[in-house]
Amino acid sequence: MQRVLPDGVAERIATAGRVVVFTGAGISAESGVPTFRDALTGLWSRFDAYELATPEAFEADPALVWGWYEWRRAAVRKAEPNAGHVAAAALQALVPGTVVVTQNVDDLHERAGSKDPVHLHGSLFAPRCVAGHPFDAPSGDDDVPDDLGPVPPPRCTACGALVRPGVVWFGEALPRAAFTAAVEAASSCDVLLSIGTSGVVYPAAELPVVATRSGATVIQVNPDETPLDDICDVNLRGTAARLLPALYAEVKEVTAGGR
Ligand code: BJW
């Protein structure tokens, strides 16, 4: 396999006490899950994902926002983890102390075998009512049509309030335990891999900066430039499904004593 890492970086990862694999929507792009920057398709093409992911949008039109999340939930159910998710899980198994921290609300890291990924922005699979009661997601999602439009959200069986997606929208606080774990991991790691994130949504985008300030080596994997380029020690230009397996193979070779 073609080498992608500069000299010494595979050794640094292989011998790290702690590695943080920090991911964004780009890692799921090659599984067919659209990123936030991608234009939406079909019935959703006249909407902007960033504008739908707000409490104000849900308040103004709950059926519109709930329908969009149902459509996305069905799309994720049909998607499979790609080689990038698989390599992230393999790296976690290879280098003890590796933590996966994701901004994604899909479950592709878990399905690829990553252990206890930290979800900073919640999950498509944990809806709750607006008063905070958990709600059992309906089964039979595979039957959701591809052209699903607005759908009125269900009502909470405990209190009758509207059910909303269990995700973090703009202006909402990140789950405290997840964010604390992520900051702790970023400030104590030796290496942070920032994969497939535009690095513009805060406070998650602070994590690579926290790692840099703490003396970690920060490696970015992204086909495009991002605002994080300047603080990264290594910028690997390309897709996660192509570059992460190559990165993993180099680290594995080091741990096997091959270099
Ligand atoms: C590939 C690829 C391939 C493509 N391989 N790569 C400081 C400064 C300025 C503003 C703020 C600030 N602090 C807070 C704010 C406000 C705001 C914010 O950040 N605004 C900015 C947009 C300006 N932040 C918030 O509101 C946060 N809350 C908060 O701060 O609360 C304060 C508070 C405290 C106490 C009480 C109350 C409040 C919350 C942010 C929540 C973000 N939520 C979303 C939606 C989640 C649910 C859902 O999925 O629907 O999270 S928005 C969206 O952005 C989603 C993502 O997780 C997140 C990040 O996006 P990501 O993952 O980077 O995706 P993209 O699409 O942007 O980029 C994809 C990248 O992949 C690109 O770079 C491609 O090139 C690359 N790519 N193919 C590798 N194959």
mmCIF file of C-alpha atoms and ligand atoms in Angstrom:
data_model
loop_
_atom_site.group_PDB
_atom_site.id
_atom_site.type_symbol
_atom_site.label_atom_id
_atom_site.label_comp_id
_atom_site.label_asym_id
_atom_site.label_seq_id
_atom_site.Cartn_x
_atom_site.Cartn_y
_atom_site.Cartn_z
ATOM 1 C CA MET A 1 0.000 0.000 0.000
ATOM 2 C CA GLN A 2 1.193 3.511 -0.837
ATOM 3 C CA ARG A 3 2.719 5.420 2.113
ATOM 4 C CA VAL A 4 0.729 8.513 3.097
ATOM 5 C CA LEU A 5 2.380 9.612 6.357
ATOM 6 C CA PRO A 6 5.558 11.727 6.651
ATOM 7 C CA ASP A 7 8.557 10.038 8.295
ATOM 8 C CA GLY A 8 8.137 9.304 11.997
ATOM 9 C CA VAL A 9 4.374 9.908 12.178
ATOM 10 C CA ALA A 10 3.327 6.245 12.048
ATOM 11 C CA GLU A 11 5.796 5.589 14.897
ATOM 12 C CA ARG A 12 4.305 8.504 16.848
ATOM 13 C CA ILE A 13 0.799 7.022 16.480
ATOM 14 C CA ALA A 14 1.933 3.481 17.251
ATOM 15 C CA THR A 15 3.616 4.515 20.493
ATOM 16 C CA ALA A 16 1.002 7.080 21.603
ATOM 17 C CA GLY A 17 -0.505 6.670 25.037
ATOM 18 C CA ARG A 18 -3.674 8.268 23.776
ATOM 19 C CA VAL A 19 -4.991 8.919 20.260
ATOM 20 C CA VAL A 20 -8.168 10.862 19.507
ATOM 21 C CA VAL A 21 -9.984 10.055 16.269
ATOM 22 C CA PHE A 22 -12.175 13.146 15.786
ATOM 23 C CA THR A 23 -14.671 12.811 12.959
ATOM 24 C CA GLY A 24 -17.238 14.827 11.045
ATOM 25 C CA ALA A 25 -19.730 14.234 8.283
ATOM 26 C CA GLY A 26 -16.994 13.621 5.682
ATOM 27 C CA ILE A 27 -16.164 10.197 7.121
ATOM 28 C CA SER A 28 -19.698 9.015 6.322
ATOM 29 C CA ALA A 29 -19.818 10.628 2.860
ATOM 30 C CA GLU A 30 -18.504 7.499 1.139
ATOM 31 C CA SER A 31 -21.268 5.495 2.831
ATOM 32 C CA GLY A 32 -23.742 7.676 0.933
ATOM 33 C CA VAL A 33 -24.685 9.868 3.904
ATOM 34 C CA PRO A 34 -24.648 13.504 2.707
ATOM 35 C CA THR A 35 -22.450 16.025 4.534
ATOM 36 C CA PHE A 36 -23.910 19.293 5.809
ATOM 37 C CA ARG A 37 -22.176 21.193 3.053
ATOM 38 C CA ASP A 38 -23.579 18.963 0.304
ATOM 39 C CA ALA A 39 -26.735 20.262 -1.349
ATOM 40 C CA LEU A 40 -29.732 18.193 -0.263
ATOM 41 C CA THR A 41 -31.431 16.099 -2.910
ATOM 42 C CA GLY A 42 -34.956 15.249 -4.012
ATOM 43 C CA LEU A 43 -37.782 16.852 -2.067
ATOM 44 C CA TRP A 44 -35.254 18.427 0.275
ATOM 45 C CA SER A 45 -33.209 20.192 -2.394
ATOM 46 C CA ARG A 46 -34.737 23.612 -1.691
ATOM 47 C CA PHE A 47 -33.657 23.478 1.964
ATOM 48 C CA ASP A 48 -30.327 24.214 3.603
ATOM 49 C CA ALA A 49 -29.249 21.596 6.178
ATOM 50 C CA TYR A 50 -27.777 24.295 8.422
ATOM 51 C CA GLU A 51 -31.161 26.064 8.484
ATOM 52 C CA LEU A 52 -33.133 22.909 9.304
ATOM 53 C CA ALA A 53 -30.861 22.016 12.237
ATOM 54 C CA THR A 54 -32.209 24.682 14.593
ATOM 55 C CA PRO A 55 -34.769 24.852 17.410
ATOM 56 C CA GLU A 56 -36.376 27.766 15.543
ATOM 57 C CA ALA A 57 -36.991 25.602 12.456
ATOM 58 C CA PHE A 58 -38.607 22.883 14.599
ATOM 59 C CA GLU A 59 -40.759 25.422 16.410
ATOM 60 C CA ALA A 60 -41.897 27.010 13.144
ATOM 61 C CA ASP A 61 -42.633 23.736 11.332
ATOM 62 C CA PRO A 62 -42.249 20.551 13.428
ATOM 63 C CA ALA A 63 -43.481 18.277 10.602
ATOM 64 C CA LEU A 64 -40.894 19.661 8.183
ATOM 65 C CA VAL A 65 -37.983 19.115 10.567
ATOM 66 C CA TRP A 66 -39.209 15.741 11.911
ATOM 67 C CA GLY A 67 -39.768 14.497 8.343
ATOM 68 C CA TRP A 68 -36.219 15.511 7.390
ATOM 69 C CA TYR A 69 -34.773 13.577 10.341
ATOM 70 C CA GLU A 70 -36.963 10.534 9.581
ATOM 71 C CA TRP A 71 -35.686 10.645 5.991
ATOM 72 C CA ARG A 72 -32.085 10.839 7.222
ATOM 73 C CA ARG A 73 -32.652 8.093 9.817
ATOM 74 C CA ALA A 74 -33.930 5.789 7.073
ATOM 75 C CA ALA A 75 -30.962 6.683 4.842
ATOM 76 C CA VAL A 76 -28.493 5.871 7.639
ATOM 77 C CA ARG A 77 -30.245 2.559 8.350
ATOM 78 C CA LYS A 78 -29.690 1.586 4.724
ATOM 79 C CA ALA A 79 -26.058 2.777 4.699
ATOM 80 C CA GLU A 80 -23.061 0.625 5.604
ATOM 81 C CA PRO A 81 -19.848 1.691 7.337
ATOM 82 C CA ASN A 82 -17.083 2.351 4.807
ATOM 83 C CA ALA A 83 -13.361 1.601 4.849
ATOM 84 C CA GLY A 84 -12.747 4.824 6.817
ATOM 85 C CA HIS A 85 -15.001 3.761 9.710
ATOM 86 C CA VAL A 86 -13.482 0.285 9.618
ATOM 87 C CA ALA A 87 -9.924 1.670 9.747
ATOM 88 C CA ALA A 88 -10.862 3.945 12.684
ATOM 89 C CA ALA A 89 -12.156 0.922 14.597
ATOM 90 C CA ALA A 90 -9.078 -1.116 13.680
ATOM 91 C CA LEU A 91 -6.796 1.687 14.893
ATOM 92 C CA GLN A 92 -8.704 1.798 18.181
ATOM 93 C CA ALA A 93 -8.174 -1.943 18.588
ATOM 94 C CA LEU A 94 -4.474 -1.648 17.664
ATOM 95 C CA VAL A 95 -3.453 1.361 19.774
ATOM 96 C CA PRO A 96 -4.709 1.141 23.358
ATOM 97 C CA GLY A 97 -6.123 4.405 24.673
ATOM 98 C CA THR A 98 -7.639 5.451 21.354
ATOM 99 C CA VAL A 99 -10.895 7.387 21.721
ATOM 100 C CA VAL A 100 -13.323 8.067 18.877
ATOM 101 C CA VAL A 101 -15.064 11.432 19.195
ATOM 102 C CA THR A 102 -17.649 12.155 16.523
ATOM 103 C CA GLN A 103 -19.859 15.058 15.576
ATOM 104 C CA ASN A 104 -21.978 12.645 13.540
ATOM 105 C CA VAL A 105 -25.463 11.593 14.559
ATOM 106 C CA ASP A 106 -25.293 8.346 12.568
ATOM 107 C CA ASP A 107 -24.244 4.993 14.080
ATOM 108 C CA LEU A 108 -21.662 3.982 11.485
ATOM 109 C CA HIS A 109 -18.702 4.096 13.905
ATOM 110 C CA GLU A 110 -20.488 1.664 16.238
ATOM 111 C CA ARG A 111 -21.456 -0.599 13.359
ATOM 112 C CA ALA A 112 -17.838 -0.641 12.138
ATOM 113 C CA GLY A 113 -16.759 -1.870 15.585
ATOM 114 C CA SER A 114 -15.583 1.299 17.319
ATOM 115 C CA LYS A 115 -15.957 0.995 21.070
ATOM 116 C CA ASP A 116 -17.950 3.666 22.916
ATOM 117 C CA PRO A 117 -17.650 6.526 20.418
ATOM 118 C CA VAL A 118 -18.337 9.879 22.063
ATOM 119 C CA HIS A 119 -21.253 11.572 20.261
ATOM 120 C CA LEU A 120 -20.919 15.338 20.641
ATOM 121 C CA HIS A 121 -24.067 16.208 18.683
ATOM 122 C CA GLY A 122 -26.397 13.422 19.825
ATOM 123 C CA SER A 123 -27.942 10.631 17.799
ATOM 124 C CA LEU A 124 -30.607 10.071 15.160
ATOM 125 C CA PHE A 125 -31.683 7.049 17.200
ATOM 126 C CA ALA A 126 -32.439 8.694 20.555
ATOM 127 C CA PRO A 127 -35.486 10.942 20.091
ATOM 128 C CA ARG A 128 -36.951 12.600 23.155
ATOM 129 C CA CYS A 129 -39.872 14.894 23.823
ATOM 130 C CA VAL A 130 -39.351 18.623 24.151
ATOM 131 C CA ALA A 131 -39.760 18.189 27.929
ATOM 132 C CA GLY A 132 -36.855 15.711 27.922
ATOM 133 C CA HIS A 133 -38.548 12.305 28.248
ATOM 134 C CA PRO A 134 -36.919 9.593 26.128
ATOM 135 C CA PHE A 135 -39.080 8.198 23.333
ATOM 136 C CA ASP A 136 -38.789 4.751 21.754
ATOM 137 C CA ALA A 137 -37.995 5.235 18.074
ATOM 138 C CA PRO A 138 -40.612 3.490 15.932
ATOM 139 C CA SER A 139 -39.461 0.241 14.330
ATOM 140 C CA GLY A 140 -39.933 -0.654 10.657
ATOM 141 C CA ASP A 141 -37.710 2.190 9.473
ATOM 142 C CA ASP A 142 -36.605 0.255 6.442
ATOM 143 C CA ASP A 143 -40.041 0.900 4.980
ATOM 144 C CA VAL A 144 -39.584 4.680 5.035
ATOM 145 C CA PRO A 145 -39.797 5.853 1.401
ATOM 146 C CA ASP A 146 -36.835 7.667 -0.158
ATOM 147 C CA ASP A 147 -39.067 10.613 -1.053
ATOM 148 C CA LEU A 148 -40.447 11.073 2.465
ATOM 149 C CA GLY A 149 -41.532 14.685 3.037
ATOM 150 C CA PRO A 150 -42.911 16.432 6.119
ATOM 151 C CA VAL A 151 -44.200 14.082 8.851
ATOM 152 C CA PRO A 152 -45.910 15.305 12.039
ATOM 153 C CA PRO A 153 -43.796 14.246 15.033
ATOM 154 C CA PRO A 154 -45.333 11.806 17.506
ATOM 155 C CA ARG A 155 -46.429 12.870 20.983
ATOM 156 C CA CYS A 156 -44.683 11.786 24.179
ATOM 157 C CA THR A 157 -46.406 8.827 25.789
ATOM 158 C CA ALA A 158 -45.510 10.213 29.260
ATOM 159 C CA CYS A 159 -46.548 13.867 28.958
ATOM 160 C CA GLY A 160 -48.081 14.456 25.538
ATOM 161 C CA ALA A 161 -45.418 16.962 24.423
ATOM 162 C CA LEU A 162 -44.024 16.885 20.886
ATOM 163 C CA VAL A 163 -41.188 14.456 20.252
ATOM 164 C CA ARG A 164 -38.023 15.933 18.705
ATOM 165 C CA PRO A 165 -34.809 14.407 17.355
ATOM 166 C CA GLY A 166 -32.209 13.632 20.027
ATOM 167 C CA VAL A 167 -29.565 15.792 18.374
ATOM 168 C CA VAL A 168 -27.850 19.084 19.232
ATOM 169 C CA TRP A 169 -29.083 22.017 17.203
ATOM 170 C CA PHE A 170 -27.444 25.427 16.815
ATOM 171 C CA GLY A 171 -27.743 27.434 20.008
ATOM 172 C CA GLU A 172 -28.133 24.307 22.157
ATOM 173 C CA ALA A 173 -25.563 23.045 24.647
ATOM 174 C CA LEU A 174 -23.611 19.890 23.849
ATOM 175 C CA PRO A 175 -24.255 16.924 26.209
ATOM 176 C CA ARG A 176 -22.086 17.747 29.206
ATOM 177 C CA ALA A 177 -20.589 14.271 29.757
ATOM 178 C CA ALA A 178 -19.707 13.863 26.071
ATOM 179 C CA PHE A 179 -18.109 17.292 25.783
ATOM 180 C CA THR A 180 -16.167 16.879 29.040
ATOM 181 C CA ALA A 181 -14.851 13.491 27.873
ATOM 182 C CA ALA A 182 -13.864 14.957 24.498
ATOM 183 C CA VAL A 183 -12.001 17.940 25.987
ATOM 184 C CA GLU A 184 -10.257 15.685 28.474
ATOM 185 C CA ALA A 185 -9.196 13.324 25.665
ATOM 186 C CA ALA A 186 -8.037 16.153 23.366
ATOM 187 C CA SER A 187 -6.018 17.848 26.105
ATOM 188 C CA SER A 188 -4.254 14.646 27.129
ATOM 189 C CA CYS A 189 -3.636 12.965 23.766
ATOM 190 C CA ASP A 190 -0.374 12.528 21.899
ATOM 191 C CA VAL A 191 -2.043 12.428 18.481
ATOM 192 C CA LEU A 192 -5.380 13.756 17.233
ATOM 193 C CA LEU A 193 -6.710 12.761 13.815
ATOM 194 C CA SER A 194 -9.259 15.279 12.492
ATOM 195 C CA ILE A 195 -11.201 13.513 9.787
ATOM 196 C CA GLY A 196 -13.850 14.835 7.406
ATOM 197 C CA THR A 197 -14.906 17.935 9.286
ATOM 198 C CA SER A 198 -15.158 21.474 7.964
ATOM 199 C CA GLY A 199 -13.944 22.707 11.362
ATOM 200 C CA VAL A 200 -16.378 25.600 11.494
ATOM 201 C CA VAL A 201 -18.937 24.421 14.048
ATOM 202 C CA TYR A 202 -18.058 25.226 17.653
ATOM 203 C CA PRO A 203 -17.307 24.174 20.309
ATOM 204 C CA ALA A 204 -16.390 20.870 18.570
ATOM 205 C CA ALA A 205 -13.963 22.686 16.239
ATOM 206 C CA GLU A 206 -11.933 23.710 19.301
ATOM 207 C CA LEU A 207 -10.822 20.124 19.934
ATOM 208 C CA PRO A 208 -7.960 20.025 17.389
ATOM 209 C CA VAL A 209 -6.820 23.409 18.738
ATOM 210 C CA VAL A 210 -6.905 22.087 22.314
ATOM 211 C CA ALA A 211 -4.800 19.109 21.201
ATOM 212 C CA THR A 212 -2.259 21.326 19.412
ATOM 213 C CA ARG A 213 -1.926 23.585 22.453
ATOM 214 C CA SER A 214 -1.320 20.510 24.599
ATOM 215 C CA GLY A 215 1.576 19.463 22.373
ATOM 216 C CA ALA A 216 -0.157 16.710 20.408
ATOM 217 C CA THR A 217 0.547 15.939 16.762
ATOM 218 C CA VAL A 218 -2.589 16.864 14.799
ATOM 219 C CA ILE A 219 -3.224 15.093 11.503
ATOM 220 C CA GLN A 220 -6.067 16.144 9.226
ATOM 221 C CA VAL A 221 -7.729 13.987 6.550
ATOM 222 C CA ASN A 222 -9.904 15.971 4.150
ATOM 223 C CA PRO A 223 -10.080 16.347 0.363
ATOM 224 C CA ASP A 224 -10.484 20.107 0.780
ATOM 225 C CA GLU A 225 -8.819 22.926 2.667
ATOM 226 C CA THR A 226 -10.358 23.824 6.036
ATOM 227 C CA PRO A 227 -9.731 26.543 8.621
ATOM 228 C CA LEU A 228 -7.891 23.869 10.640
ATOM 229 C CA ASP A 229 -5.135 23.491 8.008
ATOM 230 C CA ASP A 230 -2.857 26.012 9.696
ATOM 231 C CA ILE A 231 -2.841 24.366 13.107
ATOM 232 C CA CYS A 232 -2.412 20.810 11.761
ATOM 233 C CA ASP A 233 1.036 19.244 11.676
ATOM 234 C CA VAL A 234 0.066 16.995 8.774
ATOM 235 C CA ASN A 235 -2.611 17.690 6.142
ATOM 236 C CA LEU A 236 -3.539 14.596 4.156
ATOM 237 C CA ARG A 237 -5.601 15.638 1.127
ATOM 238 C CA GLY A 238 -7.985 12.892 0.105
ATOM 239 C CA THR A 239 -10.955 10.928 1.291
ATOM 240 C CA ALA A 240 -11.294 9.072 4.562
ATOM 241 C CA ALA A 241 -12.104 5.742 2.914
ATOM 242 C CA ARG A 242 -8.879 5.929 0.875
ATOM 243 C CA LEU A 243 -6.449 7.484 3.367
ATOM 244 C CA LEU A 244 -7.446 5.957 6.713
ATOM 245 C CA PRO A 245 -6.833 2.333 5.649
ATOM 246 C CA ALA A 246 -3.412 3.410 4.320
ATOM 247 C CA LEU A 247 -2.641 5.242 7.584
ATOM 248 C CA TYR A 248 -3.751 2.213 9.604
ATOM 249 C CA ALA A 249 -1.585 -0.120 7.510
ATOM 250 C CA GLU A 250 1.496 2.015 8.203
ATOM 251 C CA VAL A 251 0.843 2.049 11.952
ATOM 252 C CA LYS A 252 0.207 -1.705 11.924
ATOM 253 C CA GLU A 253 3.504 -2.272 10.128
ATOM 254 C CA VAL A 254 5.309 -0.336 12.870
ATOM 255 C CA THR A 255 3.607 -2.266 15.679
ATOM 256 C CA ALA A 256 4.438 -5.528 13.928
ATOM 257 C CA GLY A 257 8.110 -4.473 13.960
ATOM 258 C CA GLY A 258 8.287 -4.097 10.206
ATOM 259 C CA ARG A 259 9.867 -0.595 10.210
HETATM 260 C C1 BJW B 1 -14.617 14.482 3.385
HETATM 261 C C2 BJW B 1 -15.129 13.576 2.481
HETATM 262 C C3 BJW B 1 -14.539 12.320 2.498
HETATM 263 C C4 BJW B 1 -16.266 15.346 2.223
HETATM 264 N N1 BJW B 1 -13.558 12.056 3.350
HETATM 265 N N2 BJW B 1 -13.643 14.194 4.224
HETATM 266 C C5 BJW B 1 -17.625 30.236 18.457
HETATM 267 C C6 BJW B 1 -17.452 30.988 17.329
HETATM 268 C C7 BJW B 1 -18.515 31.170 16.419
HETATM 269 C C8 BJW B 1 -19.760 30.600 16.630
HETATM 270 C C9 BJW B 1 -19.927 29.840 17.763
HETATM 271 C C10 BJW B 1 -18.883 29.682 18.659
HETATM 272 N N3 BJW B 1 -19.325 28.888 19.664
HETATM 273 C C11 BJW B 1 -20.613 28.555 19.403
HETATM 274 C C12 BJW B 1 -21.013 29.133 18.275
HETATM 275 C C13 BJW B 1 -22.371 29.000 17.654
HETATM 276 C C14 BJW B 1 -22.587 27.717 16.904
HETATM 277 C C15 BJW B 1 -21.577 27.637 15.773
HETATM 278 O O1 BJW B 1 -20.594 26.929 15.821
HETATM 279 N N4 BJW B 1 -21.833 28.359 14.705
HETATM 280 C C16 BJW B 1 -20.937 28.364 13.551
HETATM 281 C C17 BJW B 1 -21.610 27.710 12.351
HETATM 282 C C18 BJW B 1 -20.525 29.769 13.256
HETATM 283 N N5 BJW B 1 -22.507 26.543 17.779
HETATM 284 C C19 BJW B 1 -23.558 26.126 18.481
HETATM 285 O O2 BJW B 1 -24.635 26.698 18.425
HETATM 286 C C20 BJW B 1 -23.356 24.933 19.388
HETATM 287 N N6 BJW B 1 -23.913 25.208 20.652
HETATM 288 C C21 BJW B 1 -23.395 26.081 21.501
HETATM 289 O O3 BJW B 1 -22.345 26.663 21.284
HETATM 290 O O4 BJW B 1 -24.147 26.244 22.626
HETATM 291 C C22 BJW B 1 -23.762 27.218 23.588
HETATM 292 C C23 BJW B 1 -24.655 27.000 24.778
HETATM 293 C C24 BJW B 1 -24.087 26.762 26.021
HETATM 294 C C25 BJW B 1 -24.897 26.558 27.127
HETATM 295 C C26 BJW B 1 -26.289 26.606 26.977
HETATM 296 C C27 BJW B 1 -26.861 26.834 25.736
HETATM 297 C C28 BJW B 1 -26.033 27.020 24.628
HETATM 298 C C29 BJW B 1 -24.130 23.724 18.877
HETATM 299 C C30 BJW B 1 -23.638 23.229 17.561
HETATM 300 C C31 BJW B 1 -24.526 22.077 17.110
HETATM 301 C C32 BJW B 1 -24.248 21.633 15.680
HETATM 302 N N7 BJW B 1 -25.274 20.766 15.251
HETATM 303 C C33 BJW B 1 -25.214 20.158 13.932
HETATM 304 C C34 BJW B 1 -26.526 19.407 13.662
HETATM 305 C C35 BJW B 1 -26.542 18.099 14.449
HETATM 306 C C36 BJW B 1 -27.787 17.312 14.151
HETATM 307 C C37 BJW B 1 -27.876 16.883 12.717
HETATM 308 O O5 BJW B 1 -26.983 16.157 12.209
HETATM 309 O O6 BJW B 1 -28.845 17.246 12.081
HETATM 310 O O7 BJW B 1 -24.078 19.284 13.862
HETATM 311 S S1 BJW B 1 -24.869 21.359 12.617
HETATM 312 C C38 BJW B 1 -23.768 20.313 11.711
HETATM 313 O O8 BJW B 1 -22.413 20.820 11.784
HETATM 314 C C39 BJW B 1 -23.756 18.982 12.483
HETATM 315 C C40 BJW B 1 -22.329 18.558 12.326
HETATM 316 O O9 BJW B 1 -22.006 17.616 13.329
HETATM 317 C C41 BJW B 1 -21.578 19.876 12.463
HETATM 318 C C42 BJW B 1 -20.215 19.869 11.890
HETATM 319 O O10 BJW B 1 -20.268 19.643 10.526
HETATM 320 P P1 BJW B 1 -19.155 18.715 9.861
HETATM 321 O O11 BJW B 1 -19.247 17.363 10.444
HETATM 322 O O12 BJW B 1 -17.858 19.387 9.912
HETATM 323 O O13 BJW B 1 -19.719 18.591 8.367
HETATM 324 P P2 BJW B 1 -19.623 19.602 7.135
HETATM 325 O O14 BJW B 1 -20.654 19.193 6.182
HETATM 326 O O15 BJW B 1 -19.604 21.013 7.587
HETATM 327 O O16 BJW B 1 -18.170 19.314 6.514
HETATM 328 C C43 BJW B 1 -17.864 18.070 5.913
HETATM 329 C C44 BJW B 1 -16.385 18.016 5.648
HETATM 330 O O17 BJW B 1 -16.071 16.728 5.129
HETATM 331 C C45 BJW B 1 -15.904 19.037 4.604
HETATM 332 O O18 BJW B 1 -14.736 19.666 5.082
HETATM 333 C C46 BJW B 1 -15.560 18.175 3.377
HETATM 334 O O19 BJW B 1 -14.475 18.674 2.613
HETATM 335 C C47 BJW B 1 -15.181 16.872 4.035
HETATM 336 N N8 BJW B 1 -15.391 15.681 3.209
HETATM 337 N N9 BJW B 1 -16.167 14.206 1.762
HETATM 338 C C48 BJW B 1 -13.128 13.052 4.178
HETATM 339 N N10 BJW B 1 -14.995 11.375 1.619
#
